[in-house]
CSV table of C-alpha atoms in Angstrom, one decimal:
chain,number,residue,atom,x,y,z
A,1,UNK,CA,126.9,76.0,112.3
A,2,UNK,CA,128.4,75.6,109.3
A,3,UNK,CA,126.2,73.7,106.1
A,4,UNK,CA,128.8,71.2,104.3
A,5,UNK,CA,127.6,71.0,100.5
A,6,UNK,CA,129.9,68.3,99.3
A,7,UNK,CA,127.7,65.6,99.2
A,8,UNK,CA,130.9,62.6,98.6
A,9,UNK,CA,131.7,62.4,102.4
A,10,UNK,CA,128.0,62.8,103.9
A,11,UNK,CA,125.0,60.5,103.9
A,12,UNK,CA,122.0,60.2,105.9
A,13,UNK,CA,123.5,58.2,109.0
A,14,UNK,CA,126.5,56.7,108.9
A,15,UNK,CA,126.1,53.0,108.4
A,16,UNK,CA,124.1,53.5,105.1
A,17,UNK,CA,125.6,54.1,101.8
A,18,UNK,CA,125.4,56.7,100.1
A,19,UNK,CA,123.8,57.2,97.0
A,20,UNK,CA,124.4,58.8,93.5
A,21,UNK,CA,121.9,61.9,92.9
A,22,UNK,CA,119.1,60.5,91.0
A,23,UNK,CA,118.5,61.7,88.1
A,24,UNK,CA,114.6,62.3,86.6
A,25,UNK,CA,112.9,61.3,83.9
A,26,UNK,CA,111.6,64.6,83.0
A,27,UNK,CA,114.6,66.3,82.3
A,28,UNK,CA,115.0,64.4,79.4
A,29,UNK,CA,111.9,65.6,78.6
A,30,UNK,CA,112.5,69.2,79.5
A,31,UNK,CA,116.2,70.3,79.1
A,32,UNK,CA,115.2,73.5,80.5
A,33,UNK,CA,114.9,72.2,83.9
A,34,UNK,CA,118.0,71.5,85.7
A,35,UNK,CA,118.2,69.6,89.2
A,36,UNK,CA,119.6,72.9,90.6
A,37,UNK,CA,121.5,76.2,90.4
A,38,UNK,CA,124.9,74.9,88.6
A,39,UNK,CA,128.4,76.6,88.7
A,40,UNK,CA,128.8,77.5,92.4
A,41,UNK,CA,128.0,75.4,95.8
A,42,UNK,CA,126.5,77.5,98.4
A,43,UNK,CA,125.8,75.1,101.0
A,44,UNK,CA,129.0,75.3,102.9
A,45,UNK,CA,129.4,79.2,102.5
A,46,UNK,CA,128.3,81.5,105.8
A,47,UNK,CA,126.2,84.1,105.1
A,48,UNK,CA,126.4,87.4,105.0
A,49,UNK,CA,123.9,89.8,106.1
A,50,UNK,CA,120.8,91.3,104.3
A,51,UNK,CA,121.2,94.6,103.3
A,52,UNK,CA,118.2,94.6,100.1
A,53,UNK,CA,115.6,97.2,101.4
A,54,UNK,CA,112.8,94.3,100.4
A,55,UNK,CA,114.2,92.2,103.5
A,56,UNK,CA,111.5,93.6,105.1
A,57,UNK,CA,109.2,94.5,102.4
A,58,UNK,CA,105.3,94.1,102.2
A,59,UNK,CA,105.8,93.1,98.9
A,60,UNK,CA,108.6,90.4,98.1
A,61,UNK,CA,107.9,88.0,95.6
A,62,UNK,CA,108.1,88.5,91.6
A,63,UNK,CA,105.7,85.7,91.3
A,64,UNK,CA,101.9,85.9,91.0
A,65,UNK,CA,100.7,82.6,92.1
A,66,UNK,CA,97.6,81.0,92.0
A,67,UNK,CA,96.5,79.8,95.8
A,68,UNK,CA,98.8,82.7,97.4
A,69,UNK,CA,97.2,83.3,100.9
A,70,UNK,CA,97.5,86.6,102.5
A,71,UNK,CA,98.4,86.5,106.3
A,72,UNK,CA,100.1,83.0,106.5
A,73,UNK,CA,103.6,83.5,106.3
A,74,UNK,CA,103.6,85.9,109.5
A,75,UNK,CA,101.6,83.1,111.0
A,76,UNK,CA,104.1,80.7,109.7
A,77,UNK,CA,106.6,82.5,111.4
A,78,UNK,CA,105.0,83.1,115.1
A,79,UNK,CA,105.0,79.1,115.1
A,80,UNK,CA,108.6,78.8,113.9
A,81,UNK,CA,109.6,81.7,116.2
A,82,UNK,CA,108.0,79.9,119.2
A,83,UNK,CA,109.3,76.7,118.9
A,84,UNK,CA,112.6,78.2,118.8
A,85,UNK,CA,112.2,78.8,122.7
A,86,UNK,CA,112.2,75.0,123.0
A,87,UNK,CA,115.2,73.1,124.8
A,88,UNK,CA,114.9,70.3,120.8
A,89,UNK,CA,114.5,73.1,118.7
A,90,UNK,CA,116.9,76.3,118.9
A,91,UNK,CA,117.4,78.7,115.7
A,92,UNK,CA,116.3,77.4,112.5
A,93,UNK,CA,119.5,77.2,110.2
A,94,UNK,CA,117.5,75.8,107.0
A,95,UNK,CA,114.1,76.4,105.8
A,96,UNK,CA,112.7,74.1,103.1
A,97,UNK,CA,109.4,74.8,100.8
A,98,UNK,CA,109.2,71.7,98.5
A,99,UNK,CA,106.3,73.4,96.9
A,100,UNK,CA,108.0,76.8,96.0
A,101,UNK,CA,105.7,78.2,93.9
A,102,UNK,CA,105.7,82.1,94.9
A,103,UNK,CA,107.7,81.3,97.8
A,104,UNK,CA,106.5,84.3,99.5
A,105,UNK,CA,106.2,82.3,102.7
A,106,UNK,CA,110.4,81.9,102.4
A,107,UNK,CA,111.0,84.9,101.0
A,108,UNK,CA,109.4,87.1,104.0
A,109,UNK,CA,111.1,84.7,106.9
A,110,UNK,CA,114.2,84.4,105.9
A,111,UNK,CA,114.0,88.4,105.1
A,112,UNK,CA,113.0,88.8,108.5
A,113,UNK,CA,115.4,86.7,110.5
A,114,UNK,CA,113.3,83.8,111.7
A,115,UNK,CA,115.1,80.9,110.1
A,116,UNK,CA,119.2,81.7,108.7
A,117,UNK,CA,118.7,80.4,104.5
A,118,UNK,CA,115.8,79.1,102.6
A,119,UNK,CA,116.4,76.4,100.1
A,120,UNK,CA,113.3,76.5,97.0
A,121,UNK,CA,112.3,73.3,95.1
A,122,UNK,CA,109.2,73.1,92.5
A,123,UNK,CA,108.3,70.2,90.6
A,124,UNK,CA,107.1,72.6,88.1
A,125,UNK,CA,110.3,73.1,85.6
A,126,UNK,CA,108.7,76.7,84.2
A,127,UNK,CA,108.5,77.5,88.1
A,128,UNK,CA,111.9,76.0,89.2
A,129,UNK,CA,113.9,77.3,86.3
A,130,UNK,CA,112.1,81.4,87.1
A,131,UNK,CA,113.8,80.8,90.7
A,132,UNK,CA,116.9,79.4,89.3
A,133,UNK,CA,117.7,82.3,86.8
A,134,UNK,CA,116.1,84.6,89.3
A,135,UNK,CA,119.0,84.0,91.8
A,136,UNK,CA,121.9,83.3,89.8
A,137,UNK,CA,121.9,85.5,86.7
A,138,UNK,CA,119.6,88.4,88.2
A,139,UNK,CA,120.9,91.4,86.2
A,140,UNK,CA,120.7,89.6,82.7
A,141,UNK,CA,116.9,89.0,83.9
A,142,UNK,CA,115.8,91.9,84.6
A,143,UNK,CA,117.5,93.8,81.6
A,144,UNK,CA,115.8,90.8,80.1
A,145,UNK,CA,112.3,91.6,81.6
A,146,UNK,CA,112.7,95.4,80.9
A,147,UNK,CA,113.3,94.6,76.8
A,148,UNK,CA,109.9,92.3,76.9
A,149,UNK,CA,107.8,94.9,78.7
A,150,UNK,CA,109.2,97.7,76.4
A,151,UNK,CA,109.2,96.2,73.3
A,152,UNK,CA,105.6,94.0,73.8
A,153,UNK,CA,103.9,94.7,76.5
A,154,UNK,CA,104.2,98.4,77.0
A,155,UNK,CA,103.1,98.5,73.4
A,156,UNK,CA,99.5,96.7,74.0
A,157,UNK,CA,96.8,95.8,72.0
A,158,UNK,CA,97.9,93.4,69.4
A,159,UNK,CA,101.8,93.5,69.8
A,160,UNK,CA,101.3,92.6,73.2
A,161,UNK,CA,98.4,89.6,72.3
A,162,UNK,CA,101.0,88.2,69.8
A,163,UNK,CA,103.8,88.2,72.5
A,164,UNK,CA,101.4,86.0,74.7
A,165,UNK,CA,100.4,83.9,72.3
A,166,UNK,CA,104.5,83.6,71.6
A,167,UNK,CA,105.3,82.5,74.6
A,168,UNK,CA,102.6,80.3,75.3
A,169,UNK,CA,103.9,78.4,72.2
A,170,UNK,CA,107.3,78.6,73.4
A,171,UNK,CA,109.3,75.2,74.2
A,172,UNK,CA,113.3,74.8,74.0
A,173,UNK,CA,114.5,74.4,70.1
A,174,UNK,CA,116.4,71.2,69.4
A,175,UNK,CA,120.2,72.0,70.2
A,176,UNK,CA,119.5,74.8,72.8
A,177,UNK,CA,122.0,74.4,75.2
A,178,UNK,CA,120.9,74.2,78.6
A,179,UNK,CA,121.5,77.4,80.2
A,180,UNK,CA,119.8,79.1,77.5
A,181,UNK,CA,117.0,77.0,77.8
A,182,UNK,CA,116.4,78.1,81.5
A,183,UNK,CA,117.1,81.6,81.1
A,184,UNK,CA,114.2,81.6,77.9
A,185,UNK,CA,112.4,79.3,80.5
A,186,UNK,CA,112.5,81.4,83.5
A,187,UNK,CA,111.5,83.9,80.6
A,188,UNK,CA,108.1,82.7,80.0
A,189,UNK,CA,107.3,82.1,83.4
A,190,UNK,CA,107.9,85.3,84.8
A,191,UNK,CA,106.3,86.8,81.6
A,192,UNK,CA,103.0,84.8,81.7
A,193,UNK,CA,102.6,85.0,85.5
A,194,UNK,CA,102.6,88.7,85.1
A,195,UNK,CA,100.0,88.8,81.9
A,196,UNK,CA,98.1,85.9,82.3
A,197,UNK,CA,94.6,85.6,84.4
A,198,UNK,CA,95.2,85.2,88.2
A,199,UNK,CA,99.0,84.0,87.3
A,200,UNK,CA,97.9,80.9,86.5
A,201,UNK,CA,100.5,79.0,83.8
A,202,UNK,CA,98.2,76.1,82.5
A,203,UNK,CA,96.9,76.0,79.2
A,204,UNK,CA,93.3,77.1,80.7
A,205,UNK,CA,93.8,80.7,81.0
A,206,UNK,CA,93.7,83.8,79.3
A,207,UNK,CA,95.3,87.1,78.8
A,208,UNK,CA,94.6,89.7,80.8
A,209,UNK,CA,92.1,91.8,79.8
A,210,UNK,CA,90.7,89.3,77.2
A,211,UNK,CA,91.4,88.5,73.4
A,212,UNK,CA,89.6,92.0,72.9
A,213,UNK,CA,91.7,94.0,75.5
A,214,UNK,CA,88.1,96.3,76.1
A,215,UNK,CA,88.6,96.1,80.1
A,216,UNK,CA,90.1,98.8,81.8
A,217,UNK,CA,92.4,96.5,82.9
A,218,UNK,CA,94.4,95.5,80.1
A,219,UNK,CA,97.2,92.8,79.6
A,220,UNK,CA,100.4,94.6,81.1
A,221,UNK,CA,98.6,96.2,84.3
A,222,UNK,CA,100.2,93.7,86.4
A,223,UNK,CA,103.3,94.1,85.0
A,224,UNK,CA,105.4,96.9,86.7
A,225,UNK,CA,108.7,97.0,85.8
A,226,UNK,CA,110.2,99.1,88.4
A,227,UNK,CA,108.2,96.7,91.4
A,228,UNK,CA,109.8,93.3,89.8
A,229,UNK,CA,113.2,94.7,89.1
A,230,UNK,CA,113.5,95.5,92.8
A,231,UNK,CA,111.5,91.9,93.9
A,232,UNK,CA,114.0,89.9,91.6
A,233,UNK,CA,117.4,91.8,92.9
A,234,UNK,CA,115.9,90.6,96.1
A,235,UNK,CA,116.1,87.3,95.2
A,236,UNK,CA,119.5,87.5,93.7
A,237,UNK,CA,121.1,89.6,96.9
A,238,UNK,CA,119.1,86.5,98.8
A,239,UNK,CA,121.7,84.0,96.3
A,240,UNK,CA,124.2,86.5,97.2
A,241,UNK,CA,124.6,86.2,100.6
A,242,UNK,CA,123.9,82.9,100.6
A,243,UNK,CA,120.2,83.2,102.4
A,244,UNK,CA,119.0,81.5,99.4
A,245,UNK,CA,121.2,78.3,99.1
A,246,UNK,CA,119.5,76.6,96.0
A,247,UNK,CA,116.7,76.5,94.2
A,248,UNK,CA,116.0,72.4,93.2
A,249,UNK,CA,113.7,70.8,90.3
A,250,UNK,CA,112.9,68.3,91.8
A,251,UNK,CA,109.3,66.5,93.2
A,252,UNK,CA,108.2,67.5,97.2
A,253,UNK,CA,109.2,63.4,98.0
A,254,UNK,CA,112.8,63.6,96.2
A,255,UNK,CA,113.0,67.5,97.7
A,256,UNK,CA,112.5,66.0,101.4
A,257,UNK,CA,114.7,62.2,100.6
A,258,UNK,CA,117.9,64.4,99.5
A,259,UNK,CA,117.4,67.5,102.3
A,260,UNK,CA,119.2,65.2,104.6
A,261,UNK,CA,122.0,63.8,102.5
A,262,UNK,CA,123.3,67.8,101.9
A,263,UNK,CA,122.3,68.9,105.4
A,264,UNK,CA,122.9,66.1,107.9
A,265,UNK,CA,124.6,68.3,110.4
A,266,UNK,CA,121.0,69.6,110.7
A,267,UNK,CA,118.8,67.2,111.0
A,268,UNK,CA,116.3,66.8,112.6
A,269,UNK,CA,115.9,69.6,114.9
A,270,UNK,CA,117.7,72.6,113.2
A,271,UNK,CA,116.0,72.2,109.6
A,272,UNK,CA,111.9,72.3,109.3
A,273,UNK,CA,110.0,72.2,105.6
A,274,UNK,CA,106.9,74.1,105.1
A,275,UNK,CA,104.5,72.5,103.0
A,276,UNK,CA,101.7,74.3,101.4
A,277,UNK,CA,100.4,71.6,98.6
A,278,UNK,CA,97.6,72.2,96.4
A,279,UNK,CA,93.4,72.1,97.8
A,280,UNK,CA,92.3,69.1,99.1
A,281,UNK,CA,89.2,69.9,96.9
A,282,UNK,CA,89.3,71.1,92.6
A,283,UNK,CA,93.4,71.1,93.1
A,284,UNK,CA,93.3,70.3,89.1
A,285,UNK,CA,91.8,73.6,88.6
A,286,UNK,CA,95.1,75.3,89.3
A,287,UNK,CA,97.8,72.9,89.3
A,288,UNK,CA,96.9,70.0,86.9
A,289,UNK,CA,98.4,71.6,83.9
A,290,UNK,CA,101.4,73.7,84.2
A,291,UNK,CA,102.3,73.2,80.2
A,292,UNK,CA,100.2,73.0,77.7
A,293,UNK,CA,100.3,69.5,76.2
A,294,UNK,CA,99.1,71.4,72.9
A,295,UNK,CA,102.1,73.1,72.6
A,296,UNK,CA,104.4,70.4,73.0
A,297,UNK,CA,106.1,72.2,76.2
A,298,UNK,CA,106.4,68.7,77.7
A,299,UNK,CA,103.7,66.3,79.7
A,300,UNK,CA,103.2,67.6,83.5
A,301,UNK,CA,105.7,65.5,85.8
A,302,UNK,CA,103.5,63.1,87.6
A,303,UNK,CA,103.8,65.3,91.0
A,304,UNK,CA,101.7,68.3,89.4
A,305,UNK,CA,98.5,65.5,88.9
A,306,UNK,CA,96.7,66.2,92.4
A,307,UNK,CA,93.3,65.8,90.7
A,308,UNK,CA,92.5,63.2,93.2
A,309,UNK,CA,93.2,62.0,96.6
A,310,UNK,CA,96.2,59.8,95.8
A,311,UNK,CA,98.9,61.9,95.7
A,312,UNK,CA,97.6,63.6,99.3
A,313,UNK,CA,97.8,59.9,100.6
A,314,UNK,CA,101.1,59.8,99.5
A,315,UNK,CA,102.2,62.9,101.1
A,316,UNK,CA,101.0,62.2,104.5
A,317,UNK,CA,102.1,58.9,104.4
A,318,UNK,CA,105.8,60.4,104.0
A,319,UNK,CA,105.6,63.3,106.5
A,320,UNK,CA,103.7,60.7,109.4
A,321,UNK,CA,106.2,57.6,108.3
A,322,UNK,CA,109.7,58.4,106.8
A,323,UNK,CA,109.9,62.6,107.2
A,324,UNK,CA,113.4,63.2,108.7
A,325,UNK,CA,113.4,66.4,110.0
A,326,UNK,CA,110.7,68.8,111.4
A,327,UNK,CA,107.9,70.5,109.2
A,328,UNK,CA,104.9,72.5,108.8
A,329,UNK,CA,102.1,71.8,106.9
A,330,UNK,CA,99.2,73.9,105.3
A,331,UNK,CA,96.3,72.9,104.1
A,332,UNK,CA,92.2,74.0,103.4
A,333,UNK,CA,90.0,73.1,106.0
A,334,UNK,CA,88.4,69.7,105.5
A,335,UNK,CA,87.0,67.3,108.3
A,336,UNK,CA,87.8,64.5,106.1
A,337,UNK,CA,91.7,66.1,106.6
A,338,UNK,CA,92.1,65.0,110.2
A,339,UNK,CA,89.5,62.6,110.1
A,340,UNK,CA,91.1,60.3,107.8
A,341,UNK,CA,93.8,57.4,108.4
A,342,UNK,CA,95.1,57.9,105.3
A,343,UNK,CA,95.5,61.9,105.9
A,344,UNK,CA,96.1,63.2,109.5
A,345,UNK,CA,93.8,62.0,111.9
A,346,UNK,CA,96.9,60.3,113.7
A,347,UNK,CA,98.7,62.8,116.6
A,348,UNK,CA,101.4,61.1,116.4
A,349,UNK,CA,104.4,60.1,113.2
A,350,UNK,CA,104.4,56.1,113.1
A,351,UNK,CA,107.7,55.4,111.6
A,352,UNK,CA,108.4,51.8,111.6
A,353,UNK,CA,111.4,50.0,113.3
A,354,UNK,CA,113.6,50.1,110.0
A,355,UNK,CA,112.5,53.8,109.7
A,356,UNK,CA,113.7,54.9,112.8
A,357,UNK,CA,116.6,52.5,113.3
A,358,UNK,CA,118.6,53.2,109.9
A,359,UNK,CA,116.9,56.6,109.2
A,360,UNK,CA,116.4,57.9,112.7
A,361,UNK,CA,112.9,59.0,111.6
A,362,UNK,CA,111.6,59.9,115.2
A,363,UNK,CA,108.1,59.4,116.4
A,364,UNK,CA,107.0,63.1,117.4
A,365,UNK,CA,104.0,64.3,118.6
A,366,UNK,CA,101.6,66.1,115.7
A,367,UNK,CA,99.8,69.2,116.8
A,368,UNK,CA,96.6,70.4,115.3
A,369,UNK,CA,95.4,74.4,114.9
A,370,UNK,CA,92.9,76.0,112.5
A,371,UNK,CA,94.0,79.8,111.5
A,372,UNK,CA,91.8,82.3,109.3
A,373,UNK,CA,93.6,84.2,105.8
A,374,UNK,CA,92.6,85.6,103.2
A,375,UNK,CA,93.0,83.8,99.7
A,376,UNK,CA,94.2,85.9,97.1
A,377,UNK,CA,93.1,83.7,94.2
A,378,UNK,CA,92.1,80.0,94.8
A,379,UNK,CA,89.4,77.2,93.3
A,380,UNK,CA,86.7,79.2,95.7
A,381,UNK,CA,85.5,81.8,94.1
A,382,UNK,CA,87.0,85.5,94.3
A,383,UNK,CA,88.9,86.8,97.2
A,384,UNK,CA,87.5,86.4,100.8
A,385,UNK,CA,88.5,85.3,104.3
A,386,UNK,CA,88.5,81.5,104.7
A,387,UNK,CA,89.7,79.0,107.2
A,388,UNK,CA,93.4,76.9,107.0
A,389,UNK,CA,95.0,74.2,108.8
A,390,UNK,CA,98.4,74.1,110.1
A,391,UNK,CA,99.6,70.5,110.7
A,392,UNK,CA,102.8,70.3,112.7
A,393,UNK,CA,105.4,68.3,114.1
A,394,UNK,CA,107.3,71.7,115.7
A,395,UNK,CA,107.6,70.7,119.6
A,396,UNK,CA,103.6,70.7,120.9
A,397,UNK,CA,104.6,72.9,123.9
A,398,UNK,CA,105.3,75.4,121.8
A,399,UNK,CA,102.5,75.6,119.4
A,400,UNK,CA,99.8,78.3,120.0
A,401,UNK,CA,96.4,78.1,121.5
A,402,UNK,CA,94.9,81.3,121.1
A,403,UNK,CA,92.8,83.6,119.1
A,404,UNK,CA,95.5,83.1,116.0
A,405,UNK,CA,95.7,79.7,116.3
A,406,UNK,CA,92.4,77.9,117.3
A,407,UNK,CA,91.4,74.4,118.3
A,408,UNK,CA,90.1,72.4,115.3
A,409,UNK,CA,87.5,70.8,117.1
A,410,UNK,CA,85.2,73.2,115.3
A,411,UNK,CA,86.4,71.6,111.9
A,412,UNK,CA,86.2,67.8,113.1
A,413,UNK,CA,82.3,68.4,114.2
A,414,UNK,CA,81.4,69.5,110.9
């Protein structure tokens, strides 16, 4: 089935109008952070196949990214791979991650042929502008990354300290024009991820290796030029054949509100999100601050403050009121998770008569299953095997009961 971009002769039903892409505040704030990929529409090309030797890579994504959790995306893709045996669901045409970050979870399905083309959307503008120049100017980037390692970081020592320090400075000089922006944005993402502790981009975190660079580990050991050259031609062979179909700035509520204006000949049951938001617990230790206010890089956009429960509330409202089309959420294990009626103690989406008259929001069954990963860098502390949930509105025959994907009884009698 064919994806129709052209968003003048498509809305979410019919009988409602259709509306003029919003435009946010923050990018008049933050030039460098454009709604999406500009200069070509991919949505209503057919896609070509993979031919990148990283389609089925253990290694995929350029992105270090606090959070990332080892194991889940195969386990993503055993539930999407099982629902497809459904008589609602067949093959997944459109996979959406609304909190991109990494994207590893994207990168590795789409690479291995459980769903057709991924789209990417980050609230984050250093995150969604790395994707953005990733995908559609690849070569410039990585001859781009290669002059920064060679002329700073392979260099060390102080060079390399005052090239940190650089970019963490860094914002857009009046009169930048906006492509130049993003590519300098994309830039310092890619640049920090790589040099900075864990990968984490707020204003909170060090160099590798320290000020003093005495640890055997110094500032550019995560930095392998020949590993990310390959990871981001990945990503732009993904743009290529049109696997990757856009990368969006926008919030996870806007990401999921326009999915079905630019995709209605796939909703509901041929499109599924996968939402991995930050810890229901000390989220503001990795995500609060993704600039640092000191600098003058520009306030975080509201959907980056999760230092409290209120922006959760808001999330599963959406998903178990007004979500569209099908998704999969993760999150840490917390009773208070499906315990709550504010969260997901409900097995069942309550949209209400509006919702699922004008929308056609539909009032599917929510399934329930506790896996085990490991967490590669998160607000516990170090690495070591810990316990997830996976929320779910993919067809409840379909969804695993076994030694992968457990009951979560165990986490509601704790």
């Amino acid at each position: 089935m064919s994806l129709d971009g052209s968003p003048g002769n498509i809305g979410v039903r019919p009988e409602l109008p259709i509306q003029s892409p919003r435009l946010p505040n923050r990018l008049v704030v933050i030039p460098s952070a454009p709604r999406s990929i500009s200069g070509r529409v991919t949505a209503g090309k057919a896609i070509r196949p993979l031919s990148h030797p990283l389609a089925k890579g253990r290694y995929q994504t350029p992105l270090r990214y606090p959070g990332a959790k080892t194991g889940l995306s195969s386990l993503i893709g055993n539930l999407i791979g099982a629902a497809r045996g459904s008589s609602q669901v067949g093959k997944i045409d459109l996979l959406v991650e609304p909190f991109a970050g990494g994207a590893s979870t994207s990168l590795r399905l789409v690479g291995a042929g459980v769903v057709n083309r991924i789209l990417l959307a980050d609230a984050d503008p250093l995150v969604a502008a790395f994707w953005q120049v990733a995908a559609a100017e690849t070569e410039n980037f990585v001859g781009r990354m290669v002059e920064e390692h060679e002329r700073y970081v392979a260099k060390g020592g102080n060079i390399a300290l005052s090239r940190w320090d650089y970019w963490r400075a860094w914002a857009p000089s009046p009169g930048m024009s906006e492509s130049s922006a993003r590519f300098e944005t994309a830039m310092k993402c890619l640049f920090l991820n790589r040099t900075t502790f864990s990968g984490i981009l707020h204003g909170s975190a060090g160099p590798i290796g320290g000020r003093k660079q005495e640890s055997a580990y110094g500032i550019g050991c995560r930095f392998n030029v020949d590993a990310l050259s390959d990871r981001i031609r990945y990503v732009g062979h993904l743009y290529d054949t049109n696997r990757l179909v856009d990368v969006w700035c926008k919030d996870w509520k806007d990401t999921l509100a326009d999915v079905p204006e630019w995709y209605a000949d796939l909703i509901p049951d041929r499109v599924v999100a996968y939402l991995d938001p930050p810890y229901l617990e000390k989220s503001e230790k990795l995500y609060q601050k993704s600039f640092d206010m000191h600098h003058r890089v520009g306030a975080p956009v509201e959907d980056l403050h999760w230092s409290d429960n209120l922006m959760h509330y808001r999330l599963a409202d959406y998903l178990t009121r007004r979500m569209q089309f099908r998704w999969v959420l993760s999150y840490d294990a917390k009773p208070e998770l499906l315990q709550s009626r504010f969260l997901y103690a409900s097995d069942q989406m309550t949209p209400s008569v509006t919702e699922r008259e004008l929308l056609g929001v539909k009032q599917w069954r929510i399934t329930k299953r506790v896996v085990s990963l490991r967490y590669t860098a998160s607000a516990r502390q170090g690495r070591g095997a810990a316990e997830e949930v996976l929320i779910t509105t993919l067809p409840p025959s379909r969804v695993p009961l076994d030694e992968d994907f457990r009951s979560v009884d165990s986490i509601i009698s704790r």
